[in-house]
Amino acid sequence: MTEPKTQQVKSVKLIYFAWVRERVGKPQEDIDLPAGIATVGDLMAWLAKRGDEYAYAFENPKIIRAAIDRAHVRPDATIAGAREIAFFPPMTGG
Amino acid sequence: MTEPKTQQVKSVKLIYFAWVRERVGKPQEDIDLPAGIATVGDLMAWLAKRGDEYAYAFENPKIIRAAIDRAHVRPDATIAGAREIAFFPPMTGG
Amino acid sequence: MPATIRLQREPFDAAAETAVLTGGRTDIGAVVAFTGICRGAEDGAPIAALTLEHYPGMAEAEIARHVEEAQSRWALLGVTVIHRYGRITPGEPIVLVLAASSHRHDAFAAAEFLMDYLKARAPFWKQVEAAGSRSWVEAKQSDDSATERWQDAKPRRDAAE
Amino acid sequence: MPATIRLQREPFDAAAETAVLTGGRTDIGAVVAFTGICRGAEDGAPIAALTLEHYPGMAEAEIARHVEEAQSRWALLGVTVIHRYGRITPGEPIVLVLAASSHRHDAFAAAEFLMDYLKARAPFWKQVEAAGSRSWVEAKQSDDSATERWQDAKPRRDAAE
């Protein structure tokens, strides 16, 4: 007996900094996460297909850093439960 | 054919700091170095025999530091040519 | 242990911050102050200014986490971290780290640790303004290496005081 | 490279000294300032004051020698060392070391090197005044150890910038 799966539409806030922000063309946005996006890496791959500006911003995901709810995470981090996910280049403060 | 040896009387300035100065009872003095005093260690041993205050100051020569002409030296350093020899405890500046 | 963490557009006054940290206390024997300054050239080419972008909220949280880490590693009596954002011209200060301790080694180690982490982990990005064009400063591999050296290091509290 | 070395009775103004070192320059990216302060207790017992005795002539020469050594080991753009002598009460500064460089690691290393050497090699002696009695501070083995660690260390210029 299988229950019908309800579609889980989860809204999350994305924030972009530095040249990621410049390439995407906006500082932040709210998106509805589609099913099947489990990790930060999955999310970057999905974003890259959303249009030329995203494809440009995420053309080399290896050099992009991410934070979930204001803490650094690796690309294999799960995004379940995230409210705010940020993407940015390696930091150059100090 | 041996020439008669002339007695080499060499005057040197001694300076004392911190508790070495307090024990000797004076900040500095000029002395005539007797023959046979070759090293800083020899000089400390000779000074220790000059009286109670010197014996007290140099009772433990291992912990006394020395400088010749304002440069740190070890106890086996030769004093030939020295104009100013200083004795003091280990430094506690900074 | 008092810790001051501030992000601001305005320049800071290192002397005034030091006075706040040490004023009226006689337990502090050593204060290390690091000031990072905007240089007039980047990779040999003159620059007009730097503009620092940051991630509000996360920047403060990251710095606070590393201040706590420093406090757990060394015997600190006070820490101040001030990091500026916005447009900064050559010769102006960018960042201040103060570390106070009874003894010098703890103050030196904590200040250097905090600077290494600020460089590599605090969410700030520098944009260079030069000859009318703008470009983002690239992160240096050496800054990541500088951070890694603290990861295996045993706490220096055990070292010579 | 400019170096300022001063021995004096009077307190110093770290901010003014830093301004002298960095004023009008845009090549300096990092300044490390170490301030050593007279603590109110020595080995747990409260003190009234420290009196610092020094060897005039030799103290300046020793400091100058180590400043030159620091200049040869690291890429420094400016060094200032000020050491006070005479009577100093708790909370007052005793010593200031400033090291300026393009990059932070050279400034940190040079300042720590100079402080380690000042502690162990510069001819100064501290006398403690407490409850009407006076006693000489004993040198710490740890200060000699701190100095020794620089002797085998390869120049840090080769390290990550």
Coordinates of C-alpha atoms in Angstrom, one line a residue:
Chain A
M1 CA 0.0 0.0 0.0
T2 CA 1.8 3.1 -1.2
E3 CA 0.6 6.6 -0.2
P4 CA 0.5 9.1 -3.0
K5 CA 3.6 11.4 -2.6
T6 CA 2.8 15.0 -2.0
Q7 CA 5.0 17.4 -3.9
Q8 CA 7.3 19.1 -1.4
V9 CA 7.8 22.7 -2.6
K10 CA 10.3 24.3 -0.3
S11 CA 11.2 28.0 -0.6
V12 CA 14.7 29.1 0.2
K13 CA 16.5 32.4 0.0
L14 CA 19.6 32.6 -2.2
I15 CA 22.2 35.3 -1.7
Y16 CA 25.1 36.1 -4.0
F17 CA 28.3 38.1 -3.3
A18 CA 31.1 39.7 -5.2
W19 CA 31.5 38.5 -8.8
V20 CA 28.9 35.7 -8.3
R21 CA 26.4 38.5 -7.5
E22 CA 27.6 40.6 -10.5
R23 CA 27.2 37.6 -12.9
V24 CA 23.8 36.5 -11.7
G25 CA 22.8 40.2 -11.8
K26 CA 21.0 40.3 -8.5
P27 CA 22.0 40.3 -4.8
Q28 CA 19.4 37.8 -3.7
E29 CA 16.2 35.9 -4.6
D30 CA 13.7 33.5 -3.2
I31 CA 13.3 30.3 -5.1
D32 CA 11.2 27.2 -4.9
L33 CA 13.5 24.2 -4.7
P34 CA 12.4 21.5 -7.0
A35 CA 12.5 17.8 -5.9
G36 CA 15.7 16.0 -6.3
I37 CA 18.0 18.8 -5.2
A38 CA 19.8 17.3 -2.2
T39 CA 23.1 19.0 -1.9
V40 CA 24.8 22.4 -2.4
G41 CA 26.5 20.9 -5.4
D42 CA 23.1 19.8 -6.9
L43 CA 21.8 23.2 -6.3
M44 CA 24.7 24.9 -8.2
A45 CA 24.3 22.5 -11.1
W46 CA 20.5 23.2 -11.2
L47 CA 21.1 27.0 -11.0
A48 CA 23.6 26.9 -13.9
K49 CA 20.8 25.7 -16.2
R50 CA 18.5 28.6 -15.3
G51 CA 19.9 31.0 -18.0
D52 CA 23.0 32.5 -19.4
E53 CA 23.7 34.7 -16.4
Y54 CA 23.5 31.7 -14.1
A55 CA 25.5 29.6 -16.5
Y56 CA 28.3 32.2 -16.4
A57 CA 28.2 32.6 -12.6
F58 CA 28.4 28.9 -12.0
E59 CA 30.5 27.9 -14.9
N60 CA 33.3 26.7 -12.6
P61 CA 31.5 25.5 -9.4
K62 CA 34.7 24.2 -7.9
I63 CA 35.9 27.7 -7.1
I64 CA 32.6 28.8 -5.7
R65 CA 32.1 28.7 -1.9
A66 CA 28.8 28.3 -0.1
A67 CA 27.2 29.0 3.2
I68 CA 24.0 27.6 4.7
D69 CA 22.3 29.8 7.3
R70 CA 25.6 31.8 7.6
A71 CA 28.0 28.9 8.2
H72 CA 30.5 27.6 5.6
V73 CA 29.6 24.3 4.0
R74 CA 31.2 22.0 1.5
P75 CA 29.5 21.2 -1.9
D76 CA 28.3 17.8 -0.6
A77 CA 26.4 19.4 2.3
T78 CA 22.7 18.6 2.4
I79 CA 20.4 21.6 1.9
A80 CA 17.5 20.0 3.8
G81 CA 16.1 22.6 6.2
A82 CA 18.2 25.5 4.9
R83 CA 16.5 28.9 5.0
E84 CA 19.4 30.9 3.5
I85 CA 22.0 29.7 1.1
A86 CA 24.8 32.0 0.0
F87 CA 27.2 31.6 -3.0
F88 CA 30.5 33.6 -3.3
P89 CA 34.1 33.5 -4.4
P90 CA 36.9 32.6 -2.0
M91 CA 37.1 35.3 0.6
T92 CA 39.7 38.1 0.4
G93 CA 39.2 40.0 3.7
G94 CA 41.6 41.0 6.4
Chain B
M1 CA 119.3 34.3 24.2
T2 CA 116.2 35.2 26.2
E3 CA 115.0 38.7 26.6
P4 CA 113.9 39.8 30.1
K5 CA 110.1 39.8 30.2
T6 CA 108.6 43.2 31.0
Q7 CA 105.6 43.2 33.4
Q8 CA 102.5 43.9 31.4
V9 CA 100.2 46.0 33.7
K10 CA 97.0 46.6 31.8
S11 CA 94.2 48.9 33.1
V12 CA 90.6 47.9 32.4
K13 CA 87.3 49.4 33.4
L14 CA 84.9 47.1 35.3
I15 CA 81.1 47.8 35.4
Y16 CA 78.6 46.1 37.6
F17 CA 74.8 46.0 37.2
A18 CA 71.8 45.0 39.3
W19 CA 72.6 42.7 42.3
V20 CA 76.2 42.3 41.2
R21 CA 76.5 46.1 41.6
E22 CA 74.7 46.0 44.9
R23 CA 76.9 43.3 46.3
V24 CA 80.2 44.7 45.1
G25 CA 79.0 48.1 46.5
K26 CA 80.0 50.2 43.5
P27 CA 78.8 50.7 40.0
Q28 CA 82.3 50.7 38.3
E29 CA 86.0 50.8 38.9
D30 CA 89.3 50.8 37.1
I31 CA 91.7 48.0 37.9
D32 CA 95.2 46.9 36.9
L33 CA 94.9 43.4 35.6
P34 CA 97.6 41.1 37.1
A35 CA 99.5 38.7 34.8
G36 CA 97.9 35.3 34.4
I37 CA 94.3 36.4 34.0
A38 CA 93.4 35.3 30.5
T39 CA 89.7 34.8 30.4
V40 CA 86.5 36.3 31.8
G41 CA 86.2 33.2 34.0
D42 CA 89.8 33.8 35.4
L43 CA 88.9 37.4 36.1
M44 CA 85.8 36.4 38.1
A45 CA 87.8 33.9 40.1
W46 CA 90.4 36.6 40.8
L47 CA 87.8 39.2 41.7
A48 CA 86.1 36.8 44.2
K49 CA 89.3 36.8 46.2
R50 CA 89.5 40.6 46.6
G51 CA 87.2 40.8 49.7
D52 CA 83.9 39.8 51.2
E53 CA 81.8 42.0 49.0
Y54 CA 83.4 40.5 45.9
A55 CA 83.2 37.0 47.3
Y56 CA 79.5 37.5 47.8
A57 CA 78.9 39.0 44.3
F58 CA 80.9 36.2 42.5
E59 CA 80.0 33.3 44.8
N60 CA 78.1 31.6 41.9
P61 CA 80.0 32.6 38.8
K62 CA 77.8 30.3 36.6
I63 CA 74.8 32.6 36.8
I64 CA 76.8 35.8 36.1
R65 CA 76.8 37.1 32.6
A66 CA 79.6 39.2 31.1
A67 CA 80.1 41.7 28.3
I68 CA 83.4 42.9 26.8
D69 CA 83.3 46.3 25.2
R70 CA 79.5 46.1 25.2
A71 CA 79.1 42.7 23.5
H72 CA 78.0 39.5 25.3
V73 CA 80.8 37.0 25.9
R74 CA 81.1 33.5 27.4
P75 CA 83.3 32.8 30.5
D76 CA 86.0 31.3 28.3
A77 CA 86.3 34.5 26.2
T78 CA 89.8 36.0 26.3
I79 CA 90.0 39.5 27.9
A80 CA 93.1 40.5 25.9
G81 CA 92.6 44.0 24.5
A82 CA 89.4 44.6 26.5
R83 CA 88.8 48.2 27.7
E84 CA 85.5 47.7 29.4
I85 CA 84.2 44.5 31.1
A86 CA 80.8 44.3 32.6
F87 CA 79.3 41.7 35.0
F88 CA 75.6 41.3 35.6
P89 CA 72.8 38.8 36.3
P90 CA 70.7 37.3 33.5
M91 CA 68.8 40.0 31.8
T92 CA 65.1 40.7 32.6
G93 CA 64.1 43.4 30.2
G94 CA 61.3 43.6 27.7
Chain C
M1 CA 36.7 37.8 28.9
P2 CA 35.7 41.0 27.1
A3 CA 35.6 40.8 23.3
T4 CA 34.7 43.6 21.0
I5 CA 33.7 42.7 17.4
R6 CA 32.7 45.5 15.1
L7 CA 32.1 45.9 11.3
Q8 CA 32.0 49.5 10.2
R9 CA 32.5 51.8 7.3
E10 CA 34.4 54.4 9.3
P11 CA 38.1 54.4 10.1
F12 CA 39.0 53.2 13.6
D13 CA 41.3 54.6 16.2
A14 CA 43.7 51.8 17.3
A15 CA 45.0 53.8 20.3
A16 CA 41.4 54.5 21.6
E17 CA 40.5 50.8 21.2
T18 CA 43.7 49.8 23.0
A19 CA 42.8 52.2 25.8
V20 CA 39.3 50.7 26.1
L21 CA 40.9 47.2 26.3
T22 CA 43.5 48.0 28.9
G23 CA 42.1 50.9 30.8
G24 CA 42.1 50.6 34.6
R25 CA 43.5 47.0 34.5
T26 CA 46.8 45.8 35.9
D27 CA 46.6 42.2 34.9
I28 CA 47.5 42.7 31.3
G29 CA 51.3 42.5 30.6
A30 CA 51.2 42.3 26.8
V31 CA 49.1 43.8 24.0
V32 CA 49.6 42.9 20.3
A33 CA 47.9 45.2 17.9
F34 CA 47.7 44.2 14.2
T35 CA 46.7 46.9 11.7
G36 CA 46.0 45.9 8.1
I37 CA 46.4 48.9 5.7
C38 CA 45.3 49.5 2.1
R39 CA 48.4 49.5 0.0
G40 CA 48.8 51.8 -3.0
A41 CA 49.6 49.0 -5.4
E42 CA 48.3 45.5 -6.1
D43 CA 50.6 43.1 -7.8
G44 CA 52.8 46.0 -8.9
A45 CA 50.1 48.1 -10.4
P46 CA 48.9 51.3 -8.7
I47 CA 45.3 51.3 -7.4
A48 CA 42.9 54.1 -6.6
A49 CA 40.9 52.4 -3.9
L50 CA 39.6 49.1 -2.6
T51 CA 35.9 48.4 -2.0
L52 CA 35.2 45.8 0.5
E53 CA 31.9 43.8 0.3
H54 CA 30.8 41.6 3.2
Y55 CA 28.1 39.2 4.2
P56 CA 26.2 41.0 7.0
G57 CA 25.3 38.7 9.9
M58 CA 27.7 35.9 8.7
A59 CA 30.8 38.1 9.0
E60 CA 30.1 38.9 12.6
A61 CA 29.2 35.3 13.4
E62 CA 32.4 33.9 11.8
I63 CA 34.6 36.4 13.6
A64 CA 32.9 35.7 16.9
R65 CA 33.4 31.9 16.4
H66 CA 37.2 32.4 15.8
V67 CA 37.5 34.8 18.8
E68 CA 36.0 32.1 20.9
E69 CA 38.4 29.5 19.4
A70 CA 41.3 31.9 20.2
Q71 CA 40.0 32.3 23.8
S72 CA 39.9 28.5 24.3
R73 CA 43.5 28.1 22.9
W74 CA 45.3 30.9 24.7
A75 CA 45.1 32.7 28.0
L76 CA 43.6 36.0 26.8
L77 CA 42.5 38.9 28.8
G78 CA 40.8 40.8 26.0
V79 CA 40.3 40.7 22.2
T80 CA 39.1 43.4 19.8
V81 CA 38.4 42.8 16.1
I82 CA 37.3 45.7 13.9
H83 CA 36.9 45.1 10.1
R84 CA 35.9 47.9 7.8
Y85 CA 33.8 47.6 4.6
G86 CA 33.0 50.1 1.8
R87 CA 35.5 52.2 -0.1
I88 CA 39.0 52.5 1.4
T89 CA 41.8 54.4 -0.2
P90 CA 45.6 53.7 0.0
G91 CA 47.1 54.4 3.4
E92 CA 43.8 53.9 5.2
P93 CA 43.4 51.1 7.8
I94 CA 41.2 48.1 6.9
V95 CA 41.3 45.8 9.9
L96 CA 42.4 45.9 13.5
V97 CA 43.1 42.9 15.8
L98 CA 44.0 43.5 19.4
A99 CA 45.0 40.6 21.7
A100 CA 45.8 41.2 25.4
S101 CA 47.3 38.7 27.8
S102 CA 49.5 38.4 30.8
H103 CA 52.4 37.2 28.7
R104 CA 53.5 38.0 25.2
H105 CA 53.4 34.6 23.5
D106 CA 49.6 34.2 24.0
A107 CA 49.0 37.7 22.7
F108 CA 51.2 37.1 19.6
A109 CA 49.7 33.7 18.8
A110 CA 46.1 34.8 19.2
A111 CA 46.5 37.9 17.0
E112 CA 48.2 36.0 14.2
F113 CA 45.7 33.2 14.4
L114 CA 42.8 35.7 14.1
M115 CA 44.4 37.5 11.2
D116 CA 45.0 34.2 9.3
Y117 CA 41.4 33.2 9.8
L118 CA 40.0 36.6 8.9
K119 CA 42.0 36.4 5.6
A120 CA 40.8 32.9 4.7
R121 CA 37.4 32.4 6.3
A122 CA 35.7 35.7 7.1
P123 CA 33.2 36.6 4.3
F124 CA 34.7 39.7 2.9
W125 CA 35.6 40.4 -0.8
K126 CA 37.9 43.1 -2.0
Q127 CA 37.3 44.9 -5.3
V128 CA 40.2 46.9 -6.8
E129 CA 39.6 50.2 -8.4
A130 CA 42.4 51.1 -10.8
A131 CA 42.6 53.4 -13.8
G132 CA 38.8 53.6 -14.0
S133 CA 38.4 49.8 -14.1
R134 CA 37.3 47.5 -11.4
S135 CA 38.3 43.9 -10.7
W136 CA 38.0 41.4 -7.8
V137 CA 41.1 40.5 -5.8
E138 CA 41.8 36.8 -6.2
A139 CA 42.3 34.7 -3.0
K140 CA 45.8 33.6 -2.4
Q141 CA 46.7 29.9 -1.9
S142 CA 49.1 31.1 0.8
D143 CA 46.2 32.4 2.9
D144 CA 44.6 29.0 3.0
S145 CA 48.0 27.5 3.9
A146 CA 48.4 30.0 6.7
T147 CA 45.1 28.9 8.1
E148 CA 45.8 25.2 7.8
R149 CA 48.9 25.5 10.0
W150 CA 46.7 26.2 13.0
Q151 CA 44.6 23.1 12.6
D152 CA 47.1 20.5 13.8
A153 CA 48.9 22.9 16.1
K154 CA 48.5 21.9 19.7
P155 CA 47.3 24.7 22.0
R156 CA 50.1 27.1 22.8
R157 CA 49.1 27.5 26.4
D158 CA 51.4 24.5 27.1
A159 CA 54.4 26.3 25.4
A160 CA 56.9 28.5 27.1
E161 CA 55.1 31.5 28.7
Chain D
M1 CA 64.9 51.0 5.9
P2 CA 64.1 53.4 8.7
A3 CA 64.6 52.1 12.2
T4 CA 64.0 54.1 15.4
I5 CA 65.6 52.8 18.6
R6 CA 65.1 54.8 21.8
L7 CA 65.7 54.3 25.5
Q8 CA 63.9 56.8 27.7
R9 CA 62.5 57.4 31.1
E10 CA 59.3 58.9 29.8
P11 CA 56.2 57.0 28.7
F12 CA 55.8 56.6 24.9
D13 CA 52.8 57.2 22.6
A14 CA 52.3 54.1 20.5
A15 CA 49.9 55.8 18.2
A16 CA 52.2 58.7 17.5
E17 CA 55.1 56.3 16.9
T18 CA 52.9 54.3 14.5
A19 CA 52.0 57.5 12.6
V20 CA 55.7 58.4 12.3
L21 CA 56.4 54.9 10.9
T22 CA 53.5 54.8 8.4
G23 CA 52.8 58.5 7.6
G24 CA 52.6 59.4 4.0
R25 CA 53.5 55.8 2.8
T26 CA 51.3 53.5 0.8
D27 CA 53.7 50.5 0.6
I28 CA 53.0 49.3 4.1
G29 CA 50.2 46.7 4.3
A30 CA 50.7 45.4 7.9
V31 CA 51.8 46.9 11.2
V32 CA 52.3 44.8 14.3
A33 CA 52.6 46.8 17.5
F34 CA 53.7 45.0 20.7
T35 CA 53.3 46.9 24.0
G36 CA 54.7 45.4 27.2
I37 CA 53.0 46.7 30.3
C38 CA 53.9 46.7 34.0
R39 CA 51.6 44.3 35.7
G40 CA 50.2 44.8 39.2
A41 CA 51.5 41.5 40.5
E42 CA 54.6 39.4 40.2
D43 CA 54.2 35.6 40.9
G44 CA 50.9 36.3 42.5
A45 CA 52.1 39.0 45.0
P46 CA 51.0 42.6 44.4
I47 CA 53.8 45.1 43.5
A48 CA 54.1 48.9 43.9
A49 CA 56.4 49.5 41.0
L50 CA 59.2 48.1 38.8
T51 CA 62.6 49.9 38.5
L52 CA 64.4 49.1 35.3
E53 CA 68.2 49.4 35.3
H54 CA 70.1 49.3 32.0
Y55 CA 73.6 49.3 30.5
P56 CA 73.8 52.6 28.6
G57 CA 75.6 52.2 25.3
M58 CA 75.3 48.4 25.2
A59 CA 71.5 48.4 25.4
E60 CA 71.2 50.5 22.3
A61 CA 73.9 48.5 20.5
E62 CA 72.3 45.2 21.3
I63 CA 68.9 46.3 20.1
A64 CA 70.4 47.8 16.9
R65 CA 72.1 44.5 16.2
H66 CA 68.9 42.6 16.6
V67 CA 66.9 45.1 14.5
E68 CA 69.5 44.5 11.7
E69 CA 69.1 40.8 12.1
A70 CA 65.3 41.1 11.8
Q71 CA 65.8 43.3 8.7
S72 CA 67.9 40.6 7.1
R73 CA 65.5 37.8 7.9
W74 CA 62.2 39.5 6.9
A75 CA 61.0 42.1 4.3
L76 CA 60.5 45.0 6.7
L77 CA 59.5 48.5 5.7
G78 CA 60.0 50.0 9.2
V79 CA 61.0 49.1 12.7
T80 CA 60.6 51.0 16.0
V81 CA 61.9 49.8 19.4
I82 CA 61.4 52.0 22.5
H83 CA 62.4 50.7 25.9
R84 CA 61.9 52.6 29.1
Y85 CA 64.1 52.6 32.2
G86 CA 63.6 54.0 35.7
R87 CA 60.6 53.6 37.9
I88 CA 57.4 52.3 36.3
T89 CA 54.1 51.7 38.0
P90 CA 51.5 49.0 37.3
G91 CA 49.5 49.7 34.1
E92 CA 52.3 51.8 32.6
P93 CA 53.9 50.7 29.3
I94 CA 57.5 49.4 29.5
V95 CA 58.4 48.5 25.9
L96 CA 57.1 49.1 22.4
V97 CA 58.0 47.2 19.3
L98 CA 56.6 48.2 15.9
A99 CA 57.2 46.2 12.7
A100 CA 55.9 47.3 9.4
S101 CA 55.8 45.2 6.2
S102 CA 53.9 44.7 3.0
H103 CA 52.5 41.5 4.4
R104 CA 51.4 40.3 7.8
H105 CA 53.7 37.3 8.3
D106 CA 56.9 39.3 8.1
A107 CA 55.6 41.9 10.5
F108 CA 54.4 39.3 13.1
A109 CA 57.6 37.3 12.9
A110 CA 59.9 40.3 13.2
A111 CA 58.0 41.8 16.2
E112 CA 58.0 38.5 18.1
F113 CA 61.6 37.8 17.3
L114 CA 62.6 41.3 18.6
M115 CA 60.6 40.8 21.8
D116 CA 62.1 37.4 22.4
Y117 CA 65.6 38.9 22.0
L118 CA 64.8 41.9 24.1
K119 CA 63.7 39.7 27.0
A120 CA 66.7 37.4 26.9
R121 CA 69.6 39.5 25.5
A122 CA 69.1 43.2 26.0
P123 CA 70.9 44.4 29.1
F124 CA 68.0 45.5 31.3
W125 CA 67.3 44.4 34.8
K126 CA 64.0 44.7 36.7
Q127 CA 63.8 45.4 40.4
V128 CA 60.4 44.8 42.1
E129 CA 59.2 47.2 44.8
A130 CA 56.6 45.6 47.0
A131 CA 55.4 46.3 50.5
G132 CA 58.5 48.5 51.1
S133 CA 61.0 45.9 50.1
R134 CA 63.0 45.5 46.9
S135 CA 64.0 42.4 45.0
W136 CA 65.4 41.6 41.6
V137 CA 63.3 39.8 39.1
E138 CA 64.8 36.4 38.2
A139 CA 65.3 35.6 34.6
K140 CA 63.0 32.9 33.2
Q141 CA 64.3 29.8 31.5
S142 CA 61.4 30.1 29.1
D143 CA 62.8 33.4 27.9
D144 CA 66.0 31.7 26.9
S145 CA 64.0 28.9 25.2
A146 CA 62.0 31.5 23.3
T147 CA 65.2 33.0 22.0
E148 CA 66.7 29.7 21.0
R149 CA 63.8 28.8 18.7
W150 CA 64.9 31.5 16.3
Q151 CA 68.5 30.2 16.0
D152 CA 67.7 27.2 13.8
A153 CA 64.7 28.6 12.2
K154 CA 65.2 29.3 8.5
P155 CA 64.4 32.8 7.4
R156 CA 60.6 33.1 7.1
R157 CA 60.8 35.1 3.9
D158 CA 60.5 31.8 2.1
A159 CA 57.3 31.0 3.9
A160 CA 53.8 31.8 2.7
E161 CA 53.5 35.6 2.3

